[in-house]
Short mmCIF file of C-alpha atoms and ligand atoms in Angstrom, two decimals:
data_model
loop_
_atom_site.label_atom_id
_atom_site.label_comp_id
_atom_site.label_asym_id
_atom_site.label_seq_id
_atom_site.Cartn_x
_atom_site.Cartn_y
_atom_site.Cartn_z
CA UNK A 1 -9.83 -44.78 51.27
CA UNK A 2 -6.87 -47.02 52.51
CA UNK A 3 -3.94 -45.72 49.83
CA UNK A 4 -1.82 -43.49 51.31
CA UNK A 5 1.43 -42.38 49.39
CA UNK A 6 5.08 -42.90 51.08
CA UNK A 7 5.94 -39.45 52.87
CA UNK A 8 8.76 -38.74 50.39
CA UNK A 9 5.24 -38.16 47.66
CA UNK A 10 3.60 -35.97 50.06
CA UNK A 11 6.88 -33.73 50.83
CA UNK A 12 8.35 -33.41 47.66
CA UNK A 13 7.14 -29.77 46.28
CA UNK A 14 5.42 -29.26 42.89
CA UNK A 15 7.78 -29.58 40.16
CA UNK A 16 8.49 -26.18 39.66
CA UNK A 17 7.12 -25.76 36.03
CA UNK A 18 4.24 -27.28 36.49
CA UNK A 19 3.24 -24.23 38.51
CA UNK A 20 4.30 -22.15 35.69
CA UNK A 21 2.44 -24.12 33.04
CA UNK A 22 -0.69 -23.74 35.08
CA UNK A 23 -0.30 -19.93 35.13
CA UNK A 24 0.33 -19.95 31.32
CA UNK A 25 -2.61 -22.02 30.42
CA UNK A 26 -5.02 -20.04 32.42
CA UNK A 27 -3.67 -16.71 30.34
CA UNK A 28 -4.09 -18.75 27.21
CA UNK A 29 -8.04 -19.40 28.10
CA UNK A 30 -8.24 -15.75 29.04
CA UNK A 31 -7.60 -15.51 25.67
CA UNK A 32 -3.95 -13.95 25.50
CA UNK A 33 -1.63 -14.33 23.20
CA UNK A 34 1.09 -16.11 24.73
CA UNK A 35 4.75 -16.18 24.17
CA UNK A 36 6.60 -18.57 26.19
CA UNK A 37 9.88 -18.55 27.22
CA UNK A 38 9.47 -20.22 30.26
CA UNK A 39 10.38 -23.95 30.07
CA UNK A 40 13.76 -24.59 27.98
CA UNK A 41 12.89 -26.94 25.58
CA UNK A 42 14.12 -26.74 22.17
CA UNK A 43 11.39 -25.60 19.21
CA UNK A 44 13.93 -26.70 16.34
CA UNK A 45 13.57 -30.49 14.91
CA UNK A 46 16.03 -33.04 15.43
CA UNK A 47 18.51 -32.84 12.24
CA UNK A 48 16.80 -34.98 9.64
CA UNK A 49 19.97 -37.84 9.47
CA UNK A 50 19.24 -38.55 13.27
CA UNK A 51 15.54 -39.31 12.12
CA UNK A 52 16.56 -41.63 9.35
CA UNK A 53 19.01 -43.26 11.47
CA UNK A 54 15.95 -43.82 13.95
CA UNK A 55 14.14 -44.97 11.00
CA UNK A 56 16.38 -47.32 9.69
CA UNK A 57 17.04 -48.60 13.09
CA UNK A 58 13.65 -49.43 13.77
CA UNK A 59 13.26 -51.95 11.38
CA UNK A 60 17.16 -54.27 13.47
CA UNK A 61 15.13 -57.24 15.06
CA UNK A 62 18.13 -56.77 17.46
CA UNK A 63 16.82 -53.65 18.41
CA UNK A 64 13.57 -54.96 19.77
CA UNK A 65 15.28 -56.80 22.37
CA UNK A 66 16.26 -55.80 25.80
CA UNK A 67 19.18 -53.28 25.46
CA UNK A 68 21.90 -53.48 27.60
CA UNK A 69 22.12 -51.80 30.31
CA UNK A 70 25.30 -49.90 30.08
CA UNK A 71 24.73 -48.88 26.73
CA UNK A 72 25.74 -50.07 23.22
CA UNK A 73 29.58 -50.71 22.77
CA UNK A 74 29.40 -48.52 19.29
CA UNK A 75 27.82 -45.99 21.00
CA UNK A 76 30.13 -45.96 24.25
CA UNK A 77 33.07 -45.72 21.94
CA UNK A 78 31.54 -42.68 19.89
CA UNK A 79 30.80 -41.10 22.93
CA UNK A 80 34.40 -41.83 23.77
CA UNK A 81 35.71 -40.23 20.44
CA UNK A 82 33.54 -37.01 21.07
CA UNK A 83 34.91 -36.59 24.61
CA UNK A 84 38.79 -37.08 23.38
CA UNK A 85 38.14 -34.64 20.26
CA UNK A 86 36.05 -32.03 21.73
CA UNK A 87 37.88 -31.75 25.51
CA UNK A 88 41.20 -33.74 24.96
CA UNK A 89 39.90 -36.31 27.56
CA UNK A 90 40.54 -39.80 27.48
CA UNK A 91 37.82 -42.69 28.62
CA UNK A 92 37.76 -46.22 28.76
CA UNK A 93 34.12 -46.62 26.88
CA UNK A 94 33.72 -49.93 29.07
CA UNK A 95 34.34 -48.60 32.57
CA UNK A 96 33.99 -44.95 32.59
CA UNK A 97 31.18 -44.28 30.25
CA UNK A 98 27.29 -45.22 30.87
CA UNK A 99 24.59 -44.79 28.09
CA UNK A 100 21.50 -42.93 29.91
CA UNK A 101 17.98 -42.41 29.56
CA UNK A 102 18.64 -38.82 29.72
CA UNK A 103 20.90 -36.95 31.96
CA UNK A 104 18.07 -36.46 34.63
CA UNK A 105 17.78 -40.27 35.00
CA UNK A 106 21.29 -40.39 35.80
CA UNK A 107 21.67 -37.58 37.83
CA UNK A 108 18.27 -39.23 40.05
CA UNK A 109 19.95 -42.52 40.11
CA UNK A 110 23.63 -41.40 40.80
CA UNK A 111 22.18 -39.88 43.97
CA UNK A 112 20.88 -43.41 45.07
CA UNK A 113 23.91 -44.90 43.99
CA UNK A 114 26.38 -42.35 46.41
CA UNK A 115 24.10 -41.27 49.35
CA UNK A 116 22.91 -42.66 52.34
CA UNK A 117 20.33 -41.59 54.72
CA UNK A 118 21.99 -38.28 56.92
CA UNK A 119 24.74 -37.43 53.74
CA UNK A 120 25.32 -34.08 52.38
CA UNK A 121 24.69 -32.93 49.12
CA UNK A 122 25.80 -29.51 48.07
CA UNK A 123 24.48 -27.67 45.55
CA UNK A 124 24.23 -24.13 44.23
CA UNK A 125 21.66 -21.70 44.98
CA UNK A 126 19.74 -21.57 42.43
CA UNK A 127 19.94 -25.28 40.76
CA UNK A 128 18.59 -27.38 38.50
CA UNK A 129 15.87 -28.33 40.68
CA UNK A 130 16.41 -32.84 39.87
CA UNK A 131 19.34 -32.35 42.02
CA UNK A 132 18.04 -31.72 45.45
CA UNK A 133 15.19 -34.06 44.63
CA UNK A 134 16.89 -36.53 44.09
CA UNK A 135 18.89 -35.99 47.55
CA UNK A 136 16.06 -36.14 49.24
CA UNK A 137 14.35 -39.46 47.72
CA UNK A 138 17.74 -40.59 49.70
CA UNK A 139 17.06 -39.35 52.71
CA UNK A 140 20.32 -37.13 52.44
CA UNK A 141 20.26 -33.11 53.94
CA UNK A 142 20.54 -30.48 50.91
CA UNK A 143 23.55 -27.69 51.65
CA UNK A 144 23.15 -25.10 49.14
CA UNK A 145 25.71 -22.14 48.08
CA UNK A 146 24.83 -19.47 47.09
CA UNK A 147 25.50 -18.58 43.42
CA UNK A 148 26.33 -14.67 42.85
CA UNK A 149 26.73 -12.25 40.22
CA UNK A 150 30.08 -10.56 41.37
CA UNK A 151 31.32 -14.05 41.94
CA UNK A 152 30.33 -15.13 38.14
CA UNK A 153 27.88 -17.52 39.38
CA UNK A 154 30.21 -19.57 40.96
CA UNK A 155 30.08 -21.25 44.34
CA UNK A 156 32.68 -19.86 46.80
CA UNK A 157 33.94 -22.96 47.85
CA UNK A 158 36.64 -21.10 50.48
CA UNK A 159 33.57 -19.96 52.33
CA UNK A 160 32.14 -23.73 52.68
CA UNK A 161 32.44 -24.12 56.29
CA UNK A 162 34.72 -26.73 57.45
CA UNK A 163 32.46 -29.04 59.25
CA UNK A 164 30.05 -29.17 56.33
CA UNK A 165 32.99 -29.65 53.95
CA UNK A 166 33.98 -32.58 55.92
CA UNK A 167 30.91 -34.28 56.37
CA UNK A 168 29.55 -33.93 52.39
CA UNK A 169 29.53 -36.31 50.27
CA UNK A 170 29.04 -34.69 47.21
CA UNK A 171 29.40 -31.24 45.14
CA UNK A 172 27.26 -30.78 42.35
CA UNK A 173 28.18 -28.12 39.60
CA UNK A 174 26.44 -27.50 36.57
CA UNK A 175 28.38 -25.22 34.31
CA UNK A 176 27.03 -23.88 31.60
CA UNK A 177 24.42 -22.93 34.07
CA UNK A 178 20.71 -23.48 34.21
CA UNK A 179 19.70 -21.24 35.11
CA UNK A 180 22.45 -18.37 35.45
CA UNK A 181 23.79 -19.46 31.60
CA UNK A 182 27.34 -19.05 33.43
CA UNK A 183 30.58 -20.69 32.50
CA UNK A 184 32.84 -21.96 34.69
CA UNK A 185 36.95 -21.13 34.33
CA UNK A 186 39.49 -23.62 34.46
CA UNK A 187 40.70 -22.16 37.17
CA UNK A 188 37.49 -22.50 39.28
CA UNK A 189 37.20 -26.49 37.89
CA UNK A 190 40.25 -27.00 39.33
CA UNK A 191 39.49 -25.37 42.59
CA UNK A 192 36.63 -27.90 42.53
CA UNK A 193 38.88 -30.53 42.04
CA UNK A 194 41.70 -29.61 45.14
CA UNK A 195 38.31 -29.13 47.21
CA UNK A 196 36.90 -32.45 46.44
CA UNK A 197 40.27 -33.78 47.12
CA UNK A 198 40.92 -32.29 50.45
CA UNK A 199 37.70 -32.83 52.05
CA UNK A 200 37.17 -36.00 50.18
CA UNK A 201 34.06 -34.90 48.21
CA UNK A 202 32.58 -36.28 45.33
CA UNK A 203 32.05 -33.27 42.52
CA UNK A 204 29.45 -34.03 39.78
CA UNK A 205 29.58 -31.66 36.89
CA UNK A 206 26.26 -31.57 34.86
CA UNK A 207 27.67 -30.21 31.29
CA UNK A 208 24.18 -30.84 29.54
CA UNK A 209 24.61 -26.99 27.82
CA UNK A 210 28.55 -27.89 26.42
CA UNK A 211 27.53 -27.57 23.05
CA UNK A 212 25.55 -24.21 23.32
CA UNK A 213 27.48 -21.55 23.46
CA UNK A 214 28.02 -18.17 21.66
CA UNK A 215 30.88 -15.82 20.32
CA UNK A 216 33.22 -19.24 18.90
CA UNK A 217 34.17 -19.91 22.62
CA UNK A 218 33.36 -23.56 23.36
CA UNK A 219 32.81 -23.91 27.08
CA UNK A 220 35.87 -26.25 29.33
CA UNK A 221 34.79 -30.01 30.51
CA UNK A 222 35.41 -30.86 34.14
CA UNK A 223 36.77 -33.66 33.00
CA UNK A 224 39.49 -32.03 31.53
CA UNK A 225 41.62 -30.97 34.62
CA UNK A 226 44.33 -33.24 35.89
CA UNK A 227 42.57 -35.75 38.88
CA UNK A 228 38.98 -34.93 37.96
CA UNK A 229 38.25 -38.52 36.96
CA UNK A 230 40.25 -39.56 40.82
CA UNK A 231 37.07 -37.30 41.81
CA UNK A 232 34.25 -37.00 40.00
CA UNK A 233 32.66 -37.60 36.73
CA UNK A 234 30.29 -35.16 34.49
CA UNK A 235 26.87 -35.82 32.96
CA UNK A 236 26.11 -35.09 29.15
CA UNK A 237 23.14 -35.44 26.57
CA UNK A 238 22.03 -35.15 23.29
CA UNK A 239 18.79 -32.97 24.35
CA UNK A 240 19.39 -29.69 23.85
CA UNK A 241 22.83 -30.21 21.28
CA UNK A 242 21.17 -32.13 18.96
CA UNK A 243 17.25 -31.25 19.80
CA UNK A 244 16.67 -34.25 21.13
CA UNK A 245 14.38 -33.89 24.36
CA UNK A 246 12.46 -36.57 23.90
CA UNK A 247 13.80 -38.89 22.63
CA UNK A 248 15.79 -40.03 26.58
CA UNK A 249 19.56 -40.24 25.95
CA UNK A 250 22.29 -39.02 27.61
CA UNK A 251 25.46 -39.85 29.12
CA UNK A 252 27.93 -40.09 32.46
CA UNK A 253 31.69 -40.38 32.33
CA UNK A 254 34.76 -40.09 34.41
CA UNK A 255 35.27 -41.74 37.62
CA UNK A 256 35.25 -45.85 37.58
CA UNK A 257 33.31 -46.04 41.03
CA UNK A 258 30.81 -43.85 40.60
CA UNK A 259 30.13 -45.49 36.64
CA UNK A 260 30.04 -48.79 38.38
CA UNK A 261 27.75 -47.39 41.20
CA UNK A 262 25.13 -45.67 38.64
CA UNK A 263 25.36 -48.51 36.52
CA UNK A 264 24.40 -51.04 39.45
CA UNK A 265 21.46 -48.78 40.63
CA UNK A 266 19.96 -49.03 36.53
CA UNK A 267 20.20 -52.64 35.98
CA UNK A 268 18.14 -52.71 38.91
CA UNK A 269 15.87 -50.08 37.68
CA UNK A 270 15.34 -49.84 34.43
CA UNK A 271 16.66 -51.38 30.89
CA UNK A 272 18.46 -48.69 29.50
CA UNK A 273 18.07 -47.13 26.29
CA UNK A 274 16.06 -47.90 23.21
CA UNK A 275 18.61 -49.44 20.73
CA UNK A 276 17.47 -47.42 18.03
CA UNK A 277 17.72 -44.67 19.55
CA UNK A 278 20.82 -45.74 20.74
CA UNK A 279 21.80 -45.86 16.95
CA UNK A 280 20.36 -42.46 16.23
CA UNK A 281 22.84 -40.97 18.87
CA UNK A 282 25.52 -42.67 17.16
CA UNK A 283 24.91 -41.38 14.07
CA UNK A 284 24.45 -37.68 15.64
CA UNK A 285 27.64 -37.61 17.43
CA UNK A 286 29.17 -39.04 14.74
CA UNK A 287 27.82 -37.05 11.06
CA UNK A 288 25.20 -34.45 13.59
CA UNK A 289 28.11 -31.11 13.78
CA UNK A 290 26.76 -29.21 10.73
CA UNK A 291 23.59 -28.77 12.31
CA UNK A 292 24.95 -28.10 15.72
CA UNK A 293 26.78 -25.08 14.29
CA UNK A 294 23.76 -23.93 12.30
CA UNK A 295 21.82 -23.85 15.72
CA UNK A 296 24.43 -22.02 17.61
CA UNK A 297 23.54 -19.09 14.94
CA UNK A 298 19.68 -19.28 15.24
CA UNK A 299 20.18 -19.12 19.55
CA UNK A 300 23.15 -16.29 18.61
CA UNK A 301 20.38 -14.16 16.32
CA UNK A 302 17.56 -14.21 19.47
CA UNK A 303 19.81 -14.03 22.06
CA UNK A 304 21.01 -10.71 20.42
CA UNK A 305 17.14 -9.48 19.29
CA UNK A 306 16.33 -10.31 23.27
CA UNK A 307 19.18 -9.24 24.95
CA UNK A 308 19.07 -5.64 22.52
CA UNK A 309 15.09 -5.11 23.24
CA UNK A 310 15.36 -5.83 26.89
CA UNK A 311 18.61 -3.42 27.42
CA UNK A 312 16.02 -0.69 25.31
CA UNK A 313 13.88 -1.42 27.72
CA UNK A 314 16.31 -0.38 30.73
CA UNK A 315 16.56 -4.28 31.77
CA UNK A 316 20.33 -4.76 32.77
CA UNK A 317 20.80 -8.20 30.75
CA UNK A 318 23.39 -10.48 31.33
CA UNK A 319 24.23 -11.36 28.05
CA UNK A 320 24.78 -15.21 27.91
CA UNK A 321 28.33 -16.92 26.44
CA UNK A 322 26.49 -20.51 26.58
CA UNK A 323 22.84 -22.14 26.88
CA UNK A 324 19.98 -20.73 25.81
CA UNK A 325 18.64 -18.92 28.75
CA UNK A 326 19.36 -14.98 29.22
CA UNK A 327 19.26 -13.83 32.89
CA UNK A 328 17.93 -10.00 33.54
CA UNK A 329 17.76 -8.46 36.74
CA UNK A 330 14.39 -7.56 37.76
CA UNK A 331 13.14 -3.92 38.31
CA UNK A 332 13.90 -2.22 41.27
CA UNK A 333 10.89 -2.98 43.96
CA UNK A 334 9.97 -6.31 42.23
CA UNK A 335 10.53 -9.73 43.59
CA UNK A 336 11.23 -12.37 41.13
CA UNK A 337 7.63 -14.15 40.98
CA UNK A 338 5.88 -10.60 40.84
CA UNK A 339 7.90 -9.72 37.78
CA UNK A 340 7.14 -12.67 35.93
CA UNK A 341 3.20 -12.60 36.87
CA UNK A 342 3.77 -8.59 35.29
CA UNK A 343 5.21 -9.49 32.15
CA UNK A 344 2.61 -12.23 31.84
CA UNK A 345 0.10 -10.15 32.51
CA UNK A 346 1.41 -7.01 30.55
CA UNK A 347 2.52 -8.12 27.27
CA UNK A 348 1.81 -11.85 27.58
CA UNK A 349 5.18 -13.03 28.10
CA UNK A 350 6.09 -16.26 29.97
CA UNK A 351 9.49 -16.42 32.02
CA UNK A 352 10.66 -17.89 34.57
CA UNK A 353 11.54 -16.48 38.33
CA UNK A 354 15.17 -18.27 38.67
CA UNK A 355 14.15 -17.96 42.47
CA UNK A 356 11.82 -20.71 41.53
CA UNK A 357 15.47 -22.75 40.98
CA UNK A 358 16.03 -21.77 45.03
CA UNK A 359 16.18 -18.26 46.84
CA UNK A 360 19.65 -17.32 45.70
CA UNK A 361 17.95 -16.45 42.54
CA UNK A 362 15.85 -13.97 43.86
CA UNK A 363 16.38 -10.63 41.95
CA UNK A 364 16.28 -12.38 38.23
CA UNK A 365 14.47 -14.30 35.80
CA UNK A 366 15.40 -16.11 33.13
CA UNK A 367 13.81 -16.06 29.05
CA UNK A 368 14.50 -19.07 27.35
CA UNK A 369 15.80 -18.60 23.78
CA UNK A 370 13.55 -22.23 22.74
CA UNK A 371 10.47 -20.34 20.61
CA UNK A 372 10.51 -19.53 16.82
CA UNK A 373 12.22 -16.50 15.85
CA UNK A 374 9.30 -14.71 14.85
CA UNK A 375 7.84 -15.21 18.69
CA UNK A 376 11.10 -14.05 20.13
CA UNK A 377 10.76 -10.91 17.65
CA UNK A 378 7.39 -10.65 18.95
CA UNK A 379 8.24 -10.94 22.64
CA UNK A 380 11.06 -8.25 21.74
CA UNK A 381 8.46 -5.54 20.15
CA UNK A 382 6.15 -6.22 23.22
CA UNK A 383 8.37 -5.71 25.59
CA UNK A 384 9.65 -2.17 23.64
CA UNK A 385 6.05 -1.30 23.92
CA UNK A 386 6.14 -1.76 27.59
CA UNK A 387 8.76 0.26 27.80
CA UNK A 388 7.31 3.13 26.28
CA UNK A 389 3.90 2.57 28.36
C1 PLP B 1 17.69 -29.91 30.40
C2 PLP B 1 18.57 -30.21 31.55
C3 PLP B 1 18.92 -31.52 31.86
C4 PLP B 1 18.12 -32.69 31.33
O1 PLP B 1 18.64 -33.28 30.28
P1 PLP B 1 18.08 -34.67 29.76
O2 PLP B 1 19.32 -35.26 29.21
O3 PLP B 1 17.05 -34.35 28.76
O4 PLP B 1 17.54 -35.47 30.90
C5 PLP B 1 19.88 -31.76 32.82
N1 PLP B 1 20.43 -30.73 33.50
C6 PLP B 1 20.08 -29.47 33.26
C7 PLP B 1 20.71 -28.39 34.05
C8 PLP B 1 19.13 -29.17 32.28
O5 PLP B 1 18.75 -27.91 32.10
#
């Protein structure tokens, strides 16, 4: 057998939830009744005017031609509109805003367009796992910081050391957090924004969780502190705001360079996004709120049945203010992994060890809200019963 896969195949770990998928499949043919709140992927349908749009959309003979690369102009200006109404920040749709295939396509192909073989990529510890993969596809080194509790999740970017300040090349944030379900402050954006400046870093926010939040308290856009677009730019998608996981679109915007840089990298990669779907996100941004809002109160109504049955239980919960994960501390004497294999094999509940998102989240694991209220009601009364074993 000749074929013999590029070293970056054989060193690149198993995607993380494919482990977990294997462990909840084997329960599954064991015969247990499975509630998973592993993998955050929304249960709700898309909102049924998206799906008409798509449908109507279909049938454009323009549509079945190559799209363009950077997006649709109609789109690029909704997108635009969104951005001005919902965060007060202004975009040129032609040079600072590029349709995507999905966030993690742009967030894999960003990398390729900013690092070189040797660069440093910093990241938080634990992170969104496409991150650091994508840093090493490009031969760059991975610096991570770690993400605590007393420090609200948030990097402590004073305690960067100088020499690794100097010589990165990029900061990426992700706030709201996956898989903390932190929000960053202002304040600690524009900290972000004086450090990219003085050691002349690049800072990527990835805001995929803006629109899920709780309590009436939208979460703040990088992009909305003065010189963030002179450093950075911030990734968003329709995916988990509008239910829209597979159907592949997202967006960057902010910084001109890095737009330009992404955007060169895709035309040499792929085609961009179907224009119907292309349509369809149009149509959501556009006439989608309603059911944004509605969905904000299903998350709120499980996050509260979760968060209430695991504090009975004598979990200490960090109740979330955005996405739809909830972070508990493990029992005392348990390691993240061991906790998760207990609750799977105790009361058939899937979750996921956030030390699985890197060793700084060691100590918790993370529910996903994504499952039909009557399976987070069930996970809830299972893990009373537990309790009370
Ligand atoms: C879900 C998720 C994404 C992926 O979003 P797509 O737009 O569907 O590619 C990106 N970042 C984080 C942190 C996520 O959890």
């Amino acid at each position: 057998m000749f074929i013999r896969l590029a070293k970056r195949i054989s060193e690149t770990g198993e995607y993380l939830f494919a482990a977990l998928d294997r462990k909840k499949r084997d329960a599954i043919k064991r015969g247990v009744d499975v509630v998973n709140l592993g993998v955050g992927d929304p249960d709700l349908p898309t909102p049924e005017l998206v799906i008409e749009s798509l449908r109507r959309a279909a049938g454009e003979p323009g549509n079945h031609q190559y799209p363009s690369y950077q997006g649709k102009e109609e789109l690029r200006r909704a997108i635009s509109e969104y951005m001005s109404r919902r965060f007060h920040v202004s975009l040129d749709p032609d040079k600072e805003i590029v349709v995507l295939i999905g966030s993690k396509e742009g967030i894999a192909h960003l990398s390729w367009a900013m690092l070189d073989p040797g660069d440093i990529a910093l990241l938080g510890d634990p992170a969104y796992p496409v991150y650091g993969g994508a840093a090493f596809f490009c031969g760059a080194h991975v610096h991570r910081l770690p993400l605590k509790r007393e420090r609200g999740f948030l990097p402590d970017l004073g305690s960067v050391p100088e020499d690794v300040a100097k010589k990165a090349k990029v900061l990426w944030l992700n706030y709201p957090n996956n898989p903390t379900a932190a929000t960053a402050t202002r304040e600690f954006f524009e900290q972000a924004v004086d450090f990219g400046k003085k050691n002349e870093v690049i800072i990527i926010n990835d805001a995929s969780y803006a629109e899920i939040y709780y309590d009436g308290k939208p979460p703040v856009s990088f992009l909305e502190i003065p010189g963030a677009k002179d450093v950075g730019l911030e990734f968003h998608s329709l995916s988990k705001t509008f239910n829209m996981t597979g159907w592949r679109v997202g967006w960057a915007a902010g910084n001109e360079t890095l737009i330009d840089g992404l955007g060169r990298i895709k035309t040499n990669v792929d085609s961009g996004v179907f224009g119907a779907v292309q349509d369809a996100a149009v149509t959501a941004l556009k006439e989608g709120w309603s059911s944004v809002e509605e969905l904000r109160k299903i998350y709120a109504a499980r996050r509260d049945i979760l968060c209430k049955a695991l504090q009975d239980g004598g979990w200490d919960v960090l109740v979330p203010k955005a996405t739809f994960f909830v972070l508990a501390s493990v029992p005392k004497g348990m390691a993240g992994m061991e906790t998760a294999e207990w609750l799977l094999n105790e009361c058939g509940i899937v979750c996921t060890p956030a030390a699985g998102m890197g060793k700084g989240g060691e100590g918790f694991v993370r529910f996903s809200l994504t499952a039909p209220d009557e399976r987070i009601e069930e996970a809830a009364r299972r893990l009373r019963a537990l309790s009370e074993k």
